[in-house]
Amino acid sequence: MAARKAKSKPNVSAEELKGYYRDMLLIRRFEEKAGQLYGMGLIGGFCHLYIGQEAVVVGLEAAAKDGDKRITSYRDHGHMLACGMDPNGVMAELTGREGGYSKGKGGSMHMFSKEKHFYGGHGIVAAQVPLGAGLAFSDMYKGNDNVTFTYFGDGAANQGQVYEAYNMAELWKLPVVFVIENNQYAMGTSTKRSTKSSSYWERGAAYGIAGEEVDGMDVMAVKAAGTKAVEHCRAGKGPYILEIKTYRYRGHSMSDPAKYRTREEVQKMRDERDPIEQVRSLLLTGKHATEEDLKAIDKEIKEVVNASAEFAKESPEPALEELWTDIYADDTASQTA
């Protein structure tokens, strides 16, 4: 049973650092563009941005291998991009266009990728937690060494189904990493006001589940903790809990004015703890990259994001008959057997 805060960091190469910088910057710029399109009325419904939390998914994806699965909540665009899903398809789905991952029928919270083993963002708070345990059960049943990353927030951490999933996961020694993205405000209430015991990972002790707290603004700390967690799971030791302390810069969704915290608090976090700026500083001070190198990466990312927005705008809206597709699983094989 772990009972400490993760502190160790892996040794990383200049190329790895540049990769982290590029991947986090892609999420940041993509979400900024999504916010712009929402303001223009091109994205409807809810839109939950991941700005500020980029180090969480980038660090954990660096610890994953092909075949590992991931499932998360409604704040999911960053997860899609981090696991390699096409920005064009993600942006087109956000705008409800035919070129989207769900053909424009799902929007922000209903995108999936069988190829990338991404099992969706889920709008029902904590609903994805037992589903993630189920995905891990399938790997245990098949006898492979894949791991499922099951993401949820500090608000969801108080839901009863989380603890039902914990119990079954430890009972059956499921290869699942429960990732608590603790951005400290849930939907709009601080953890200090909503939770008596705010050390969420320690709750796993009641079920015998190991875990630790991680600095979610430091991508290398996340990578180190993620590596330890997946090694634990792949060794057949059962689930692992990572409580990753992070911070979102925007409101809960685009419609949230975030009046429950001060602008000064947000700006202080941006100035002192921004995950992208930390890696940028390491690249420059370590002479792994020049200002010109980083400007070139930024230019490249902006081109990718702008292209995704243009692809979305040019993609047609779904045809009316599209409503009747993808409703049921294809059972043709069973009918002809």
PDB file of N, CA, C and O in Angstrom, residues 48-80:
ATOM      1  N   HIS A  48     -16.573  21.607 -22.911  1.00  0.00           N
ATOM      2  CA  HIS A  48     -15.715  21.630 -21.726  1.00  0.00           C
ATOM      3  C   HIS A  48     -14.253  21.603 -22.166  1.00  0.00           C
ATOM      4  O   HIS A  48     -13.799  20.615 -22.752  1.00  0.00           O
ATOM      5  N   LEU A  49     -13.535  22.678 -21.908  1.00  0.00           N
ATOM      6  CA  LEU A  49     -12.160  22.799 -22.385  1.00  0.00           C
ATOM      7  C   LEU A  49     -11.150  22.253 -21.371  1.00  0.00           C
ATOM      8  O   LEU A  49     -11.378  22.284 -20.171  1.00  0.00           O
ATOM      9  N   TYR A  50     -10.021  21.797 -21.903  1.00  0.00           N
ATOM     10  CA  TYR A  50      -9.000  21.113 -21.112  1.00  0.00           C
ATOM     11  C   TYR A  50      -7.786  22.012 -20.822  1.00  0.00           C
ATOM     12  O   TYR A  50      -6.764  21.548 -20.356  1.00  0.00           O
ATOM     13  N   ILE A  51      -7.924  23.292 -21.084  1.00  0.00           N
ATOM     14  CA  ILE A  51      -6.791  24.213 -20.963  1.00  0.00           C
ATOM     15  C   ILE A  51      -6.291  24.269 -19.522  1.00  0.00           C
ATOM     16  O   ILE A  51      -7.037  24.570 -18.595  1.00  0.00           O
ATOM     17  N   GLY A  52      -5.001  23.984 -19.346  1.00  0.00           N
ATOM     18  CA  GLY A  52      -4.373  23.945 -18.034  1.00  0.00           C
ATOM     19  C   GLY A  52      -4.066  22.543 -17.568  1.00  0.00           C
ATOM     20  O   GLY A  52      -3.165  22.325 -16.758  1.00  0.00           O
ATOM     21  N   GLN A  53      -4.799  21.553 -18.076  1.00  0.00           N
ATOM     22  CA  GLN A  53      -4.662  20.173 -17.603  1.00  0.00           C
ATOM     23  C   GLN A  53      -3.856  19.287 -18.558  1.00  0.00           C
ATOM     24  O   GLN A  53      -3.796  18.067 -18.404  1.00  0.00           O
ATOM     25  N   GLU A  54      -3.195  19.888 -19.533  1.00  0.00           N
ATOM     26  CA  GLU A  54      -2.575  19.136 -20.622  1.00  0.00           C
ATOM     27  C   GLU A  54      -1.539  18.106 -20.172  1.00  0.00           C
ATOM     28  O   GLU A  54      -1.377  17.050 -20.797  1.00  0.00           O
ATOM     29  N   ALA A  55      -0.833  18.397 -19.079  1.00  0.00           N
ATOM     30  CA  ALA A  55       0.242  17.498 -18.643  1.00  0.00           C
ATOM     31  C   ALA A  55      -0.279  16.144 -18.184  1.00  0.00           C
ATOM     32  O   ALA A  55       0.450  15.149 -18.206  1.00  0.00           O
ATOM     33  N   VAL A  56      -1.545  16.087 -17.780  1.00  0.00           N
ATOM     34  CA  VAL A  56      -2.104  14.835 -17.266  1.00  0.00           C
ATOM     35  C   VAL A  56      -2.141  13.775 -18.360  1.00  0.00           C
ATOM     36  O   VAL A  56      -1.531  12.705 -18.245  1.00  0.00           O
ATOM     37  N   VAL A  57      -2.853  14.067 -19.449  1.00  0.00           N
ATOM     38  CA  VAL A  57      -2.989  13.047 -20.493  1.00  0.00           C
ATOM     39  C   VAL A  57      -1.694  12.830 -21.264  1.00  0.00           C
ATOM     40  O   VAL A  57      -1.379  11.708 -21.648  1.00  0.00           O
ATOM     41  N   VAL A  58      -0.928  13.882 -21.473  1.00  0.00           N
ATOM     42  CA  VAL A  58       0.326  13.712 -22.219  1.00  0.00           C
ATOM     43  C   VAL A  58       1.302  12.855 -21.416  1.00  0.00           C
ATOM     44  O   VAL A  58       1.957  11.959 -21.959  1.00  0.00           O
ATOM     45  N   GLY A  59       1.385  13.095 -20.113  1.00  0.00           N
ATOM     46  CA  GLY A  59       2.268  12.291 -19.273  1.00  0.00           C
ATOM     47  C   GLY A  59       1.847  10.839 -19.207  1.00  0.00           C
ATOM     48  O   GLY A  59       2.683   9.924 -19.289  1.00  0.00           O
ATOM     49  N   LEU A  60       0.543  10.582 -19.085  1.00  0.00           N
ATOM     50  CA  LEU A  60       0.074   9.202 -18.977  1.00  0.00           C
ATOM     51  C   LEU A  60       0.135   8.471 -20.312  1.00  0.00           C
ATOM     52  O   LEU A  60       0.433   7.268 -20.354  1.00  0.00           O
ATOM     53  N   GLU A  61      -0.126   9.167 -21.404  1.00  0.00           N
ATOM     54  CA  GLU A  61       0.015   8.512 -22.707  1.00  0.00           C
ATOM     55  C   GLU A  61       1.466   8.128 -22.974  1.00  0.00           C
ATOM     56  O   GLU A  61       1.741   7.145 -23.655  1.00  0.00           O
ATOM     57  N   ALA A  62       2.400   8.881 -22.396  1.00  0.00           N
ATOM     58  CA  ALA A  62       3.819   8.540 -22.545  1.00  0.00           C
ATOM     59  C   ALA A  62       4.160   7.247 -21.808  1.00  0.00           C
ATOM     60  O   ALA A  62       5.166   6.601 -22.105  1.00  0.00           O
ATOM     61  N   ALA A  63       3.318   6.866 -20.848  1.00  0.00           N
ATOM     62  CA  ALA A  63       3.534   5.629 -20.091  1.00  0.00           C
ATOM     63  C   ALA A  63       2.748   4.456 -20.656  1.00  0.00           C
ATOM     64  O   ALA A  63       2.914   3.326 -20.201  1.00  0.00           O
ATOM     65  N   ALA A  64       1.894   4.714 -21.645  1.00  0.00           N
ATOM     66  CA  ALA A  64       1.035   3.671 -22.208  1.00  0.00           C
ATOM     67  C   ALA A  64       1.727   2.951 -23.351  1.00  0.00           C
ATOM     68  O   ALA A  64       2.763   3.389 -23.865  1.00  0.00           O
ATOM     69  N   LYS A  65       1.146   1.820 -23.745  1.00  0.00           N
ATOM     70  CA  LYS A  65       1.635   1.082 -24.915  1.00  0.00           C
ATOM     71  C   LYS A  65       0.455   0.772 -25.827  1.00  0.00           C
ATOM     72  O   LYS A  65      -0.710   0.942 -25.448  1.00  0.00           O
ATOM     73  N   ASP A  66       0.756   0.317 -27.050  1.00  0.00           N
ATOM     74  CA  ASP A  66      -0.298  -0.056 -27.984  1.00  0.00           C
ATOM     75  C   ASP A  66      -1.180  -1.132 -27.356  1.00  0.00           C
ATOM     76  O   ASP A  66      -0.672  -2.103 -26.789  1.00  0.00           O
ATOM     77  N   GLY A  67      -2.472  -0.956 -27.459  1.00  0.00           N
ATOM     78  CA  GLY A  67      -3.409  -1.909 -26.878  1.00  0.00           C
ATOM     79  C   GLY A  67      -4.028  -1.436 -25.584  1.00  0.00           C
ATOM     80  O   GLY A  67      -5.102  -1.917 -25.186  1.00  0.00           O
ATOM     81  N   ASP A  68      -3.371  -0.502 -24.896  1.00  0.00           N
ATOM     82  CA  ASP A  68      -3.955   0.054 -23.678  1.00  0.00           C
ATOM     83  C   ASP A  68      -5.203   0.864 -24.043  1.00  0.00           C
ATOM     84  O   ASP A  68      -5.284   1.470 -25.111  1.00  0.00           O
ATOM     85  N   LYS A  69      -6.150   0.902 -23.120  1.00  0.00           N
ATOM     86  CA  LYS A  69      -7.425   1.576 -23.371  1.00  0.00           C
ATOM     87  C   LYS A  69      -7.536   2.822 -22.498  1.00  0.00           C
ATOM     88  O   LYS A  69      -6.847   2.953 -21.490  1.00  0.00           O
ATOM     89  N   ARG A  70      -8.446   3.698 -22.910  1.00  0.00           N
ATOM     90  CA  ARG A  70      -8.726   4.889 -22.108  1.00  0.00           C
ATOM     91  C   ARG A  70     -10.203   5.260 -22.234  1.00  0.00           C
ATOM     92  O   ARG A  70     -10.830   5.099 -23.286  1.00  0.00           O
ATOM     93  N   ILE A  71     -10.748   5.735 -21.118  1.00  0.00           N
ATOM     94  CA  ILE A  71     -12.136   6.174 -21.066  1.00  0.00           C
ATOM     95  C   ILE A  71     -12.195   7.345 -20.085  1.00  0.00           C
ATOM     96  O   ILE A  71     -11.465   7.361 -19.090  1.00  0.00           O
ATOM     97  N   THR A  72     -13.032   8.329 -20.366  1.00  0.00           N
ATOM     98  CA  THR A  72     -12.998   9.541 -19.552  1.00  0.00           C
ATOM     99  C   THR A  72     -14.375  10.198 -19.455  1.00  0.00           C
ATOM    100  O   THR A  72     -15.388   9.619 -19.837  1.00  0.00           O
ATOM    101  N   SER A  73     -14.379  11.415 -18.944  1.00  0.00           N
ATOM    102  CA  SER A  73     -15.616  12.168 -18.751  1.00  0.00           C
ATOM    103  C   SER A  73     -15.834  13.113 -19.924  1.00  0.00           C
ATOM    104  O   SER A  73     -15.235  12.966 -20.993  1.00  0.00           O
ATOM    105  N   TYR A  74     -16.671  14.130 -19.715  1.00  0.00           N
ATOM    106  CA  TYR A  74     -17.015  15.073 -20.781  1.00  0.00           C
ATOM    107  C   TYR A  74     -15.870  16.008 -21.155  1.00  0.00           C
ATOM    108  O   TYR A  74     -15.872  16.580 -22.227  1.00  0.00           O
ATOM    109  N   ARG A  75     -14.873  16.196 -20.272  1.00  0.00           N
ATOM    110  CA  ARG A  75     -13.742  17.066 -20.619  1.00  0.00           C
ATOM    111  C   ARG A  75     -12.727  16.203 -21.368  1.00  0.00           C
ATOM    112  O   ARG A  75     -11.679  15.826 -20.845  1.00  0.00           O
ATOM    113  N   ASP A  76     -13.034  15.911 -22.616  1.00  0.00           N
ATOM    114  CA  ASP A  76     -12.362  14.793 -23.276  1.00  0.00           C
ATOM    115  C   ASP A  76     -11.547  15.112 -24.523  1.00  0.00           C
ATOM    116  O   ASP A  76     -10.847  14.233 -25.034  1.00  0.00           O
ATOM    117  N   HIS A  77     -11.598  16.328 -25.041  1.00  0.00           N
ATOM    118  CA  HIS A  77     -10.896  16.607 -26.294  1.00  0.00           C
ATOM    119  C   HIS A  77      -9.392  16.371 -26.160  1.00  0.00           C
ATOM    120  O   HIS A  77      -8.748  15.854 -27.081  1.00  0.00           O
ATOM    121  N   GLY A  78      -8.825  16.746 -25.015  1.00  0.00           N
ATOM    122  CA  GLY A  78      -7.397  16.564 -24.805  1.00  0.00           C
ATOM    123  C   GLY A  78      -7.006  15.095 -24.818  1.00  0.00           C
ATOM    124  O   GLY A  78      -5.942  14.722 -25.336  1.00  0.00           O
ATOM    125  N   HIS A  79      -7.866  14.249 -24.264  1.00  0.00           N
ATOM    126  CA  HIS A  79      -7.598  12.811 -24.246  1.00  0.00           C
ATOM    127  C   HIS A  79      -7.574  12.247 -25.661  1.00  0.00           C
ATOM    128  O   HIS A  79      -6.741  11.397 -25.994  1.00  0.00           O
ATOM    129  N   MET A  80      -8.489  12.732 -26.488  1.00  0.00           N
ATOM    130  CA  MET A  80      -8.548  12.254 -27.873  1.00  0.00           C
ATOM    131  C   MET A  80      -7.272  12.601 -28.628  1.00  0.00           C
ATOM    132  O   MET A  80      -6.691  11.766 -29.322  1.00  0.00           O
TER     133      MET A  80
END
